[in-house]
Amino acid sequence: MTGEQPLIEVRGLTKRFGGLTAVDGLDFEIRPGEVLGLIGPNGAGKSTTFNVISGTYQASAGSMRLDGEEILGLPPHRIAARGIMRTFQHNMPFEGMSVAENVMVGAQTTVRSTLGRILLGTAAARAEEQAIRARADELIDFVGLSEERDAEVTSLSFGQGRLLETARALAGEPRIILFDEPAAGLTPSECDRLGVIIRGIAERGIAVLLIEHDMRFLLPLADRVIVLNFGQKIADGTPDTIRTDPAVVDAYLGEAGGVGADA
Amino acid sequence: MSDLLELLVSATASGCVYGLVALAYLLVLRPTGVVNFASGEWAMMGAFAAYVLAGMLEVPTVVAIPGAVLVLAVIGWATEWFTVRPLVERGAGHLAPILALLGMLVIYHQATLLVFGGENYPLDGPFGFNRVELGPFAGTSQSFFIIVMTAVIFVAVWLFFERTVWGKSFEAVAINRRAAALMGINLRLVTALSFAGGAAVAAMAGLLDGPRGSVEVNAALPFAVQGFSALIIGGINRVEGAILGGIILAFAEDLTRRYVPIPSGLALGVTPVLLIAFLLVRPTGLLRAKEAG
Amino acid sequence: MVALMRWVGGAAVLCVIPFLLQPYELDLYRKLLFWVALAISYNFLFGISGQMALSHFAFAGIGAYAVVILMTQAGLPLGLAVVVALALAAALALIVALAATRLEGFYLALATLAFAQLLIVVLNEGGSLTGATGGLTNYRLPPIFGFVIGGPGTAIIMIAVLLATLAILLRIDRSWFGRACRAIRDNSEAAAAMGIDVARTKTIAFTTTSVMAAAAGMVYAFFDNTVNPPVFGIDNAIMLLFMVIVGGSGSHLGAIIGAVLLKLSQDFLEPIVGHYHALGFGVIVVVAILIQPKGLIGMWDQIRARRVAARKRAAS
Amino acid sequence: MGIARTMIGAGLRVLGVAGLATGVMAGAANAADTIKIGVITDKTGNARFYAEPVLQGIMLATKIANANGGVLGKKIELLIEDDSNKPDVSASKAQKLIDAGVVAIISNSSSTATQQAQNTTIKTLIPQVTHNGSDTLTRKLDNKCFFQIGPLGSIQIRTLMAYARSKKLKTASLVTDNSALGQILAKYFKIGLEKSGVKVTVEEVIPAGSKSALPQMQKVRAAKTDAIFVAGVLARENTLFFRAYRQLGLKQPIMGSFNLSIPTFLRTAKGLMEGVTFIDAMDPAKPEAQAFIAAYQKEFGKKPFSLPAYGWDDMNFLIQAIKRAGSTDKAKLCAALQGSTGWAGALGAKGTAYDFSKGRAGFNPQGAVVRVIKNNDHGPVVHSGTK
């Protein structure tokens, strides 16, 4: 894994809001199939990092390269088009659509048929639509929402909503998925299920960037963890090294008192 | 020069009317996020309420004006209670209350039309239309009455928001409903009061304008359009924006009609053009929101 | 194949009706078709794409005026006039869309309302070009392929425009484009995160549906052989909005039902209950929004879902 | 007290109209035995405030005709349709009436709506009558069976000019509103003024929904014209005009179109209109007008303004033609209407009659009168005709 070329290389990523520097010269990289955790206390700059990467915020400085190509500063839909998909901390389903349609929206970046071809109803366009539907079905099965395939999304539980977001992000055939605190609000059993799914995603060769608060969820899942504090990276390593890193314990884990102990 | 000064008095009075309708929009919009296109109907109904009290029941003006305002406040309150509240509590989308109020617009309009017909009714101003000269400024007593009343209303509303605990809680709701509810603010009451206040202010606009031309059902749509145009120009976040927008709009209209050599029919385009320009170039209006916190 | 048969069958039924009607009924029928065609495209714009634009009737007016002016004053043959008028409407729609689709919710409503108002000012002040407040009249639909088109003929042309509108919109609605539009309507931030170009999608939806409105407007211009400003004003724009809401916004069938119901109630209820009809109309709209935000179609779905549930319970 | 009076008044009005309606509908027991006449009126739109009084006149004339035994031995049955002053609806309603078998249609709505309805009636050449004053109605479409009985805008201005000749006008201001009729009247006022050698130096529009007419009237004041001509239709906006006129201390004579004859102005612009001259189509001194006034007074217990007289003439114009045609066949009726030259109605100056020899707009060019507002009422006729 370590031998592979990084998929994404972030260098000197900085985001300032007025006088406040929320993210300060952050460097990191992710490789295909890697699960990278991003942790830190509240206000450490995790969410800001996330929003800058996904294109919601404009970075103040820095660079982000995908396969060596600079993509920092592209608008969100272009970032997504490069294969960087995300989930939302508060689920953001498309409420007027069924579960299957929600997942099919995720396949937007894979679409090749033009509107003209759709109007003409060409065989290729129809085949593509079939393929999108089939893929959505497959992903719904993968995350375990088969029963709810045709349900209104408003009828889903919060945990099911999280699974839907995951399936939706996968439908875009992403090279990397960004998870924004995926375990927040889930029951322990739902957490376990999500953990298995995230592992499964990584095994498909998709990189995963996880922002998480819940160490019990994150540490067993991550291949590598980056710790932020006041917008700066204070540690970067395997979960085991992070657990014992004095700076991390000092800034964050110390107070939680052996959070990782039972992992 | 004296022409210009006289025109400015009249335009300021018109701008005050626009500003009051804009304020009616704003009072509802701030805490609820709902644009109430029925504000124009409220203004028209306020004028009719004043006509019923002063013109038909022959109640003295000092009673008729607050009476009409009160009637509309009750209508505003009721409107909130049975069209907006159920939607908000159900968590309906942000467009649903706007559309429900559009439906209410039709109800208000048709109900008034059924009662009063398409006729025009005269409404007397308390001081008539004598020419008054204040230094270099000349205008009718009604114009000065409009300006003074509007100033009083805006100062009162401004003081309410800036200086009272109640006003602060409105502001808190405007900034963040959820946080405000957590702080123990009664969202329902704030919302209901916003509608009552909005309707009351709209009624003032209607009954102050009524004596100039006359009272009629068809006046509602122009009120609605002029009011939100003023609101967009001034900015949707500040009480001062409403009156500023109103006066700018009235000046733009009247000065164009007076001094720009285009057919006066084309001068009608001033309002939509200004509105489009502001929406595209500066959708926040001239006055921005104060920084939260 | 079955689908095609169904379309042909539907078109045949619609096209036979005009020959069975009395002249007044025929006139109502084609005006009803005009409203239905507009409601279908407006539903795509408002109900599916989530853009609360109030310019839809204005574009119908642009189409109607453009084709008449090009034909009678520029002397273009009908076919060319139609093409140029459509291009003109598309260009205008694109300009409005590029500017207005950046605006959200009621801001868009205000901007498009201002545009619609501006159009009325221009039509009223257009002198002999637009016929000013009186509008344009005294023109006729020239023979098409040698056929002189009468009342039923204009109805059939309207049916063609209506079905084309429906077919195109159904097809794109059931594709990635329709999903993109719905996604933007429901949550534009999440839509962008899924790789949807929000501004571009909205612009395409706005321009396409506005051109469809213009096409319907062109046929309308030959119903009474008159175009005048009041028809394309704000009243009818709001009426269209109500049709879509009452029928069930976001649903093609809902838009059709809403348009038929409200238009017919205007024509048939009004003579019976007089002005109370307009009042009742407002009540229906408010009640529809309060009780079932998805309109009549939503109510129907609800009833059906309950029945299915009851049947399941009974079976188990 | 006031409200009680008004409410009772409103109630009486409703009852009165209802009574009239039953009077009209009675005798319609066997539909085949009636002569159906269609009316397209505005009950719910923005032309309603003048369409409703006109409709009163139509119904009154019908009631009286039926009481006198009807026409050709049959009662008249009115089929009344509301178009809300919407042009497209107006055209549909015309077709509806034709299908219902009416022998003629009276259009009592705005000129825009009437014009669109004409495109329907022209197809079957069913007689259509209106009192609308727009000059373009008989010119834009060559509808051989469309007749206009109201004073055209061009006649109004010629009458006003004849009256003003003694005042030796050189320049004039022209003020109107943005309603369709207001615009059309202004157009013909301008043509008429310029034909008489009067220069129109200021043309102003007071758009619907204005809050003041001061900017426009300042321009009028600055131009120092010899007179101000008013072609506007809207009551509210015209009131703004009179307010600004008073506020700016203007003294020029005001000469108005027949729209100032709408009694609403006497209430909304109360006391502001003293001495204003306006065109009226009714001369109370004319015997035919006196007959109308007497009938109206008997029915409603008060003196009529001129608006119901338009409807009265619309209907009586049709009735006399049906009698002369001896048939309700549309071609014969059409010819009889065309040949109505010499028939005198309640409208028009004393001694004038309708004249269709030169066109389908039959109001006698000498028929309009100029009246003056006096004591906040429609005062005496001070001039009549275009000479």
PDB file of C-alpha atoms in Angstrom, chain C residues 150-301:
ATOM      1  CA  GLY C 150     -59.888  26.488 -39.214  1.00  0.00           C
ATOM      2  CA  GLY C 151     -61.006  26.094 -35.601  1.00  0.00           C
ATOM      3  CA  PRO C 152     -60.453  22.348 -35.220  1.00  0.00           C
ATOM      4  CA  GLY C 153     -57.200  22.755 -37.132  1.00  0.00           C
ATOM      5  CA  THR C 154     -55.758  25.174 -34.603  1.00  0.00           C
ATOM      6  CA  ALA C 155     -56.819  22.753 -31.863  1.00  0.00           C
ATOM      7  CA  ILE C 156     -54.867  19.995 -33.592  1.00  0.00           C
ATOM      8  CA  ILE C 157     -51.788  22.173 -33.898  1.00  0.00           C
ATOM      9  CA  MET C 158     -52.125  22.922 -30.192  1.00  0.00           C
ATOM     10  CA  ILE C 159     -52.393  19.200 -29.488  1.00  0.00           C
ATOM     11  CA  ALA C 160     -49.206  18.625 -31.452  1.00  0.00           C
ATOM     12  CA  VAL C 161     -47.373  21.274 -29.429  1.00  0.00           C
ATOM     13  CA  LEU C 162     -48.808  19.906 -26.193  1.00  0.00           C
ATOM     14  CA  LEU C 163     -47.838  16.320 -26.931  1.00  0.00           C
ATOM     15  CA  ALA C 164     -44.397  17.334 -28.119  1.00  0.00           C
ATOM     16  CA  THR C 165     -43.929  19.290 -24.901  1.00  0.00           C
ATOM     17  CA  LEU C 166     -45.069  16.350 -22.832  1.00  0.00           C
ATOM     18  CA  ALA C 167     -43.017  13.807 -24.744  1.00  0.00           C
ATOM     19  CA  ILE C 168     -39.831  15.835 -24.545  1.00  0.00           C
ATOM     20  CA  LEU C 169     -40.257  16.629 -20.873  1.00  0.00           C
ATOM     21  CA  LEU C 170     -41.185  13.070 -19.940  1.00  0.00           C
ATOM     22  CA  ARG C 171     -38.142  11.786 -21.727  1.00  0.00           C
ATOM     23  CA  ILE C 172     -35.709  14.174 -20.125  1.00  0.00           C
ATOM     24  CA  ASP C 173     -37.449  13.842 -16.777  1.00  0.00           C
ATOM     25  CA  ARG C 174     -36.788  10.100 -16.804  1.00  0.00           C
ATOM     26  CA  SER C 175     -33.113  10.624 -17.510  1.00  0.00           C
ATOM     27  CA  TRP C 176     -30.160  11.878 -15.514  1.00  0.00           C
ATOM     28  CA  PHE C 177     -31.268  15.394 -16.388  1.00  0.00           C
ATOM     29  CA  GLY C 178     -34.628  15.059 -14.659  1.00  0.00           C
ATOM     30  CA  ARG C 179     -32.947  13.543 -11.650  1.00  0.00           C
ATOM     31  CA  ALA C 180     -30.474  16.410 -11.599  1.00  0.00           C
ATOM     32  CA  CYS C 181     -33.311  18.943 -11.688  1.00  0.00           C
ATOM     33  CA  ARG C 182     -35.161  17.244  -8.848  1.00  0.00           C
ATOM     34  CA  ALA C 183     -31.954  16.944  -6.864  1.00  0.00           C
ATOM     35  CA  ILE C 184     -31.318  20.676  -7.212  1.00  0.00           C
ATOM     36  CA  ARG C 185     -34.898  21.403  -6.191  1.00  0.00           C
ATOM     37  CA  ASP C 186     -34.576  19.255  -3.077  1.00  0.00           C
ATOM     38  CA  ASN C 187     -31.084  20.251  -2.018  1.00  0.00           C
ATOM     39  CA  SER C 188     -28.810  22.212  -4.287  1.00  0.00           C
ATOM     40  CA  GLU C 189     -25.757  21.813  -2.044  1.00  0.00           C
ATOM     41  CA  ALA C 190     -26.019  18.035  -2.036  1.00  0.00           C
ATOM     42  CA  ALA C 191     -26.727  18.105  -5.764  1.00  0.00           C
ATOM     43  CA  ALA C 192     -23.495  19.978  -6.417  1.00  0.00           C
ATOM     44  CA  ALA C 193     -21.634  17.463  -4.279  1.00  0.00           C
ATOM     45  CA  MET C 194     -22.983  14.735  -6.550  1.00  0.00           C
ATOM     46  CA  GLY C 195     -21.310  16.407  -9.495  1.00  0.00           C
ATOM     47  CA  ILE C 196     -24.327  18.313 -10.790  1.00  0.00           C
ATOM     48  CA  ASP C 197     -23.570  21.686 -12.338  1.00  0.00           C
ATOM     49  CA  VAL C 198     -26.382  23.539 -10.612  1.00  0.00           C
ATOM     50  CA  ALA C 199     -26.278  26.770 -12.608  1.00  0.00           C
ATOM     51  CA  ARG C 200     -26.033  24.990 -15.941  1.00  0.00           C
ATOM     52  CA  THR C 201     -28.831  22.568 -15.177  1.00  0.00           C
ATOM     53  CA  LYS C 202     -31.124  25.356 -14.011  1.00  0.00           C
ATOM     54  CA  THR C 203     -30.306  27.419 -17.083  1.00  0.00           C
ATOM     55  CA  ILE C 204     -31.092  24.538 -19.430  1.00  0.00           C
ATOM     56  CA  ALA C 205     -34.362  23.805 -17.610  1.00  0.00           C
ATOM     57  CA  PHE C 206     -35.391  27.455 -17.664  1.00  0.00           C
ATOM     58  CA  THR C 207     -34.527  27.990 -21.311  1.00  0.00           C
ATOM     59  CA  THR C 208     -36.114  24.753 -22.523  1.00  0.00           C
ATOM     60  CA  THR C 209     -39.396  25.262 -20.709  1.00  0.00           C
ATOM     61  CA  SER C 210     -39.564  28.941 -21.650  1.00  0.00           C
ATOM     62  CA  VAL C 211     -39.150  28.054 -25.331  1.00  0.00           C
ATOM     63  CA  MET C 212     -41.956  25.531 -24.906  1.00  0.00           C
ATOM     64  CA  ALA C 213     -44.124  28.303 -23.458  1.00  0.00           C
ATOM     65  CA  ALA C 214     -43.252  30.450 -26.460  1.00  0.00           C
ATOM     66  CA  ALA C 215     -44.279  27.634 -28.813  1.00  0.00           C
ATOM     67  CA  ALA C 216     -47.656  27.325 -27.082  1.00  0.00           C
ATOM     68  CA  GLY C 217     -48.028  31.106 -27.248  1.00  0.00           C
ATOM     69  CA  MET C 218     -47.478  31.022 -31.015  1.00  0.00           C
ATOM     70  CA  VAL C 219     -50.419  28.697 -31.508  1.00  0.00           C
ATOM     71  CA  TYR C 220     -52.511  30.796 -29.139  1.00  0.00           C
ATOM     72  CA  ALA C 221     -51.876  33.823 -31.360  1.00  0.00           C
ATOM     73  CA  PHE C 222     -54.023  32.174 -34.048  1.00  0.00           C
ATOM     74  CA  PHE C 223     -56.954  31.201 -31.819  1.00  0.00           C
ATOM     75  CA  ASP C 224     -58.626  34.592 -31.870  1.00  0.00           C
ATOM     76  CA  ASN C 225     -56.187  36.113 -34.348  1.00  0.00           C
ATOM     77  CA  THR C 226     -55.423  38.708 -31.721  1.00  0.00           C
ATOM     78  CA  VAL C 227     -52.535  39.291 -29.351  1.00  0.00           C
ATOM     79  CA  ASN C 228     -52.733  41.904 -26.640  1.00  0.00           C
ATOM     80  CA  PRO C 229     -50.852  42.630 -23.446  1.00  0.00           C
ATOM     81  CA  PRO C 230     -53.380  41.783 -20.689  1.00  0.00           C
ATOM     82  CA  VAL C 231     -53.347  38.063 -21.482  1.00  0.00           C
ATOM     83  CA  PHE C 232     -49.637  37.787 -20.784  1.00  0.00           C
ATOM     84  CA  GLY C 233     -49.651  39.708 -17.507  1.00  0.00           C
ATOM     85  CA  ILE C 234     -49.096  38.679 -13.938  1.00  0.00           C
ATOM     86  CA  ASP C 235     -52.650  37.396 -13.260  1.00  0.00           C
ATOM     87  CA  ASN C 236     -52.292  34.469 -15.585  1.00  0.00           C
ATOM     88  CA  ALA C 237     -48.740  33.754 -14.392  1.00  0.00           C
ATOM     89  CA  ILE C 238     -50.060  33.303 -10.868  1.00  0.00           C
ATOM     90  CA  MET C 239     -52.991  31.257 -12.158  1.00  0.00           C
ATOM     91  CA  LEU C 240     -50.497  28.900 -13.785  1.00  0.00           C
ATOM     92  CA  LEU C 241     -48.625  28.582 -10.510  1.00  0.00           C
ATOM     93  CA  PHE C 242     -51.861  27.711  -8.736  1.00  0.00           C
ATOM     94  CA  MET C 243     -52.759  25.101 -11.347  1.00  0.00           C
ATOM     95  CA  VAL C 244     -49.503  23.301 -10.734  1.00  0.00           C
ATOM     96  CA  ILE C 245     -49.856  23.539  -6.956  1.00  0.00           C
ATOM     97  CA  VAL C 246     -53.453  22.340  -6.853  1.00  0.00           C
ATOM     98  CA  GLY C 247     -52.792  19.472  -9.253  1.00  0.00           C
ATOM     99  CA  GLY C 248     -49.622  18.387  -7.554  1.00  0.00           C
ATOM    100  CA  SER C 249     -46.343  20.112  -8.226  1.00  0.00           C
ATOM    101  CA  GLY C 250     -43.651  17.876  -9.615  1.00  0.00           C
ATOM    102  CA  SER C 251     -46.110  15.524 -11.275  1.00  0.00           C
ATOM    103  CA  HIS C 252     -46.869  15.758 -15.003  1.00  0.00           C
ATOM    104  CA  LEU C 253     -50.293  14.264 -14.492  1.00  0.00           C
ATOM    105  CA  GLY C 254     -50.876  16.611 -11.572  1.00  0.00           C
ATOM    106  CA  ALA C 255     -50.115  19.645 -13.719  1.00  0.00           C
ATOM    107  CA  ILE C 256     -52.570  18.424 -16.350  1.00  0.00           C
ATOM    108  CA  ILE C 257     -55.285  17.766 -13.780  1.00  0.00           C
ATOM    109  CA  GLY C 258     -54.701  21.120 -12.088  1.00  0.00           C
ATOM    110  CA  ALA C 259     -54.875  23.005 -15.363  1.00  0.00           C
ATOM    111  CA  VAL C 260     -58.023  21.218 -16.518  1.00  0.00           C
ATOM    112  CA  LEU C 261     -59.741  21.647 -13.178  1.00  0.00           C
ATOM    113  CA  LEU C 262     -58.966  25.306 -12.621  1.00  0.00           C
ATOM    114  CA  LYS C 263     -59.580  26.336 -16.218  1.00  0.00           C
ATOM    115  CA  LEU C 264     -62.879  24.494 -16.394  1.00  0.00           C
ATOM    116  CA  SER C 265     -63.981  25.797 -13.009  1.00  0.00           C
ATOM    117  CA  GLN C 266     -63.339  29.275 -14.379  1.00  0.00           C
ATOM    118  CA  ASP C 267     -65.488  28.555 -17.405  1.00  0.00           C
ATOM    119  CA  PHE C 268     -68.271  26.502 -15.842  1.00  0.00           C
ATOM    120  CA  LEU C 269     -68.421  27.377 -12.161  1.00  0.00           C
ATOM    121  CA  GLU C 270     -68.204  31.119 -12.630  1.00  0.00           C
ATOM    122  CA  PRO C 271     -71.547  31.432 -14.479  1.00  0.00           C
ATOM    123  CA  ILE C 272     -73.238  29.511 -11.659  1.00  0.00           C
ATOM    124  CA  VAL C 273     -71.751  30.999  -8.515  1.00  0.00           C
ATOM    125  CA  GLY C 274     -70.586  34.281  -9.987  1.00  0.00           C
ATOM    126  CA  HIS C 275     -67.813  36.009  -8.219  1.00  0.00           C
ATOM    127  CA  TYR C 276     -67.759  33.558  -5.324  1.00  0.00           C
ATOM    128  CA  HIS C 277     -65.969  31.290  -7.749  1.00  0.00           C
ATOM    129  CA  ALA C 278     -62.831  33.425  -7.579  1.00  0.00           C
ATOM    130  CA  LEU C 279     -62.996  33.468  -3.796  1.00  0.00           C
ATOM    131  CA  GLY C 280     -63.492  29.726  -3.631  1.00  0.00           C
ATOM    132  CA  PHE C 281     -60.534  29.396  -5.918  1.00  0.00           C
ATOM    133  CA  GLY C 282     -58.282  31.081  -3.341  1.00  0.00           C
ATOM    134  CA  VAL C 283     -59.690  28.837  -0.629  1.00  0.00           C
ATOM    135  CA  ILE C 284     -58.951  25.724  -2.695  1.00  0.00           C
ATOM    136  CA  VAL C 285     -55.361  26.822  -3.186  1.00  0.00           C
ATOM    137  CA  VAL C 286     -54.795  27.499   0.512  1.00  0.00           C
ATOM    138  CA  VAL C 287     -56.488  24.278   1.565  1.00  0.00           C
ATOM    139  CA  ALA C 288     -54.503  22.293  -0.986  1.00  0.00           C
ATOM    140  CA  ILE C 289     -51.230  23.651   0.355  1.00  0.00           C
ATOM    141  CA  LEU C 290     -52.262  23.121   3.967  1.00  0.00           C
ATOM    142  CA  ILE C 291     -53.658  19.615   3.607  1.00  0.00           C
ATOM    143  CA  GLN C 292     -51.600  18.036   0.905  1.00  0.00           C
ATOM    144  CA  PRO C 293     -48.525  19.852  -0.377  1.00  0.00           C
ATOM    145  CA  LYS C 294     -48.382  17.445  -3.311  1.00  0.00           C
ATOM    146  CA  GLY C 295     -51.842  18.533  -4.405  1.00  0.00           C
ATOM    147  CA  LEU C 296     -54.570  16.324  -5.786  1.00  0.00           C
ATOM    148  CA  ILE C 297     -52.078  13.800  -7.096  1.00  0.00           C
ATOM    149  CA  GLY C 298     -50.601  13.580  -3.619  1.00  0.00           C
ATOM    150  CA  MET C 299     -54.063  12.980  -2.177  1.00  0.00           C
ATOM    151  CA  TRP C 300     -54.713  10.267  -4.728  1.00  0.00           C
ATOM    152  CA  ASP C 301     -51.391   8.585  -3.902  1.00  0.00           C
TER     153      ASP C 301
END
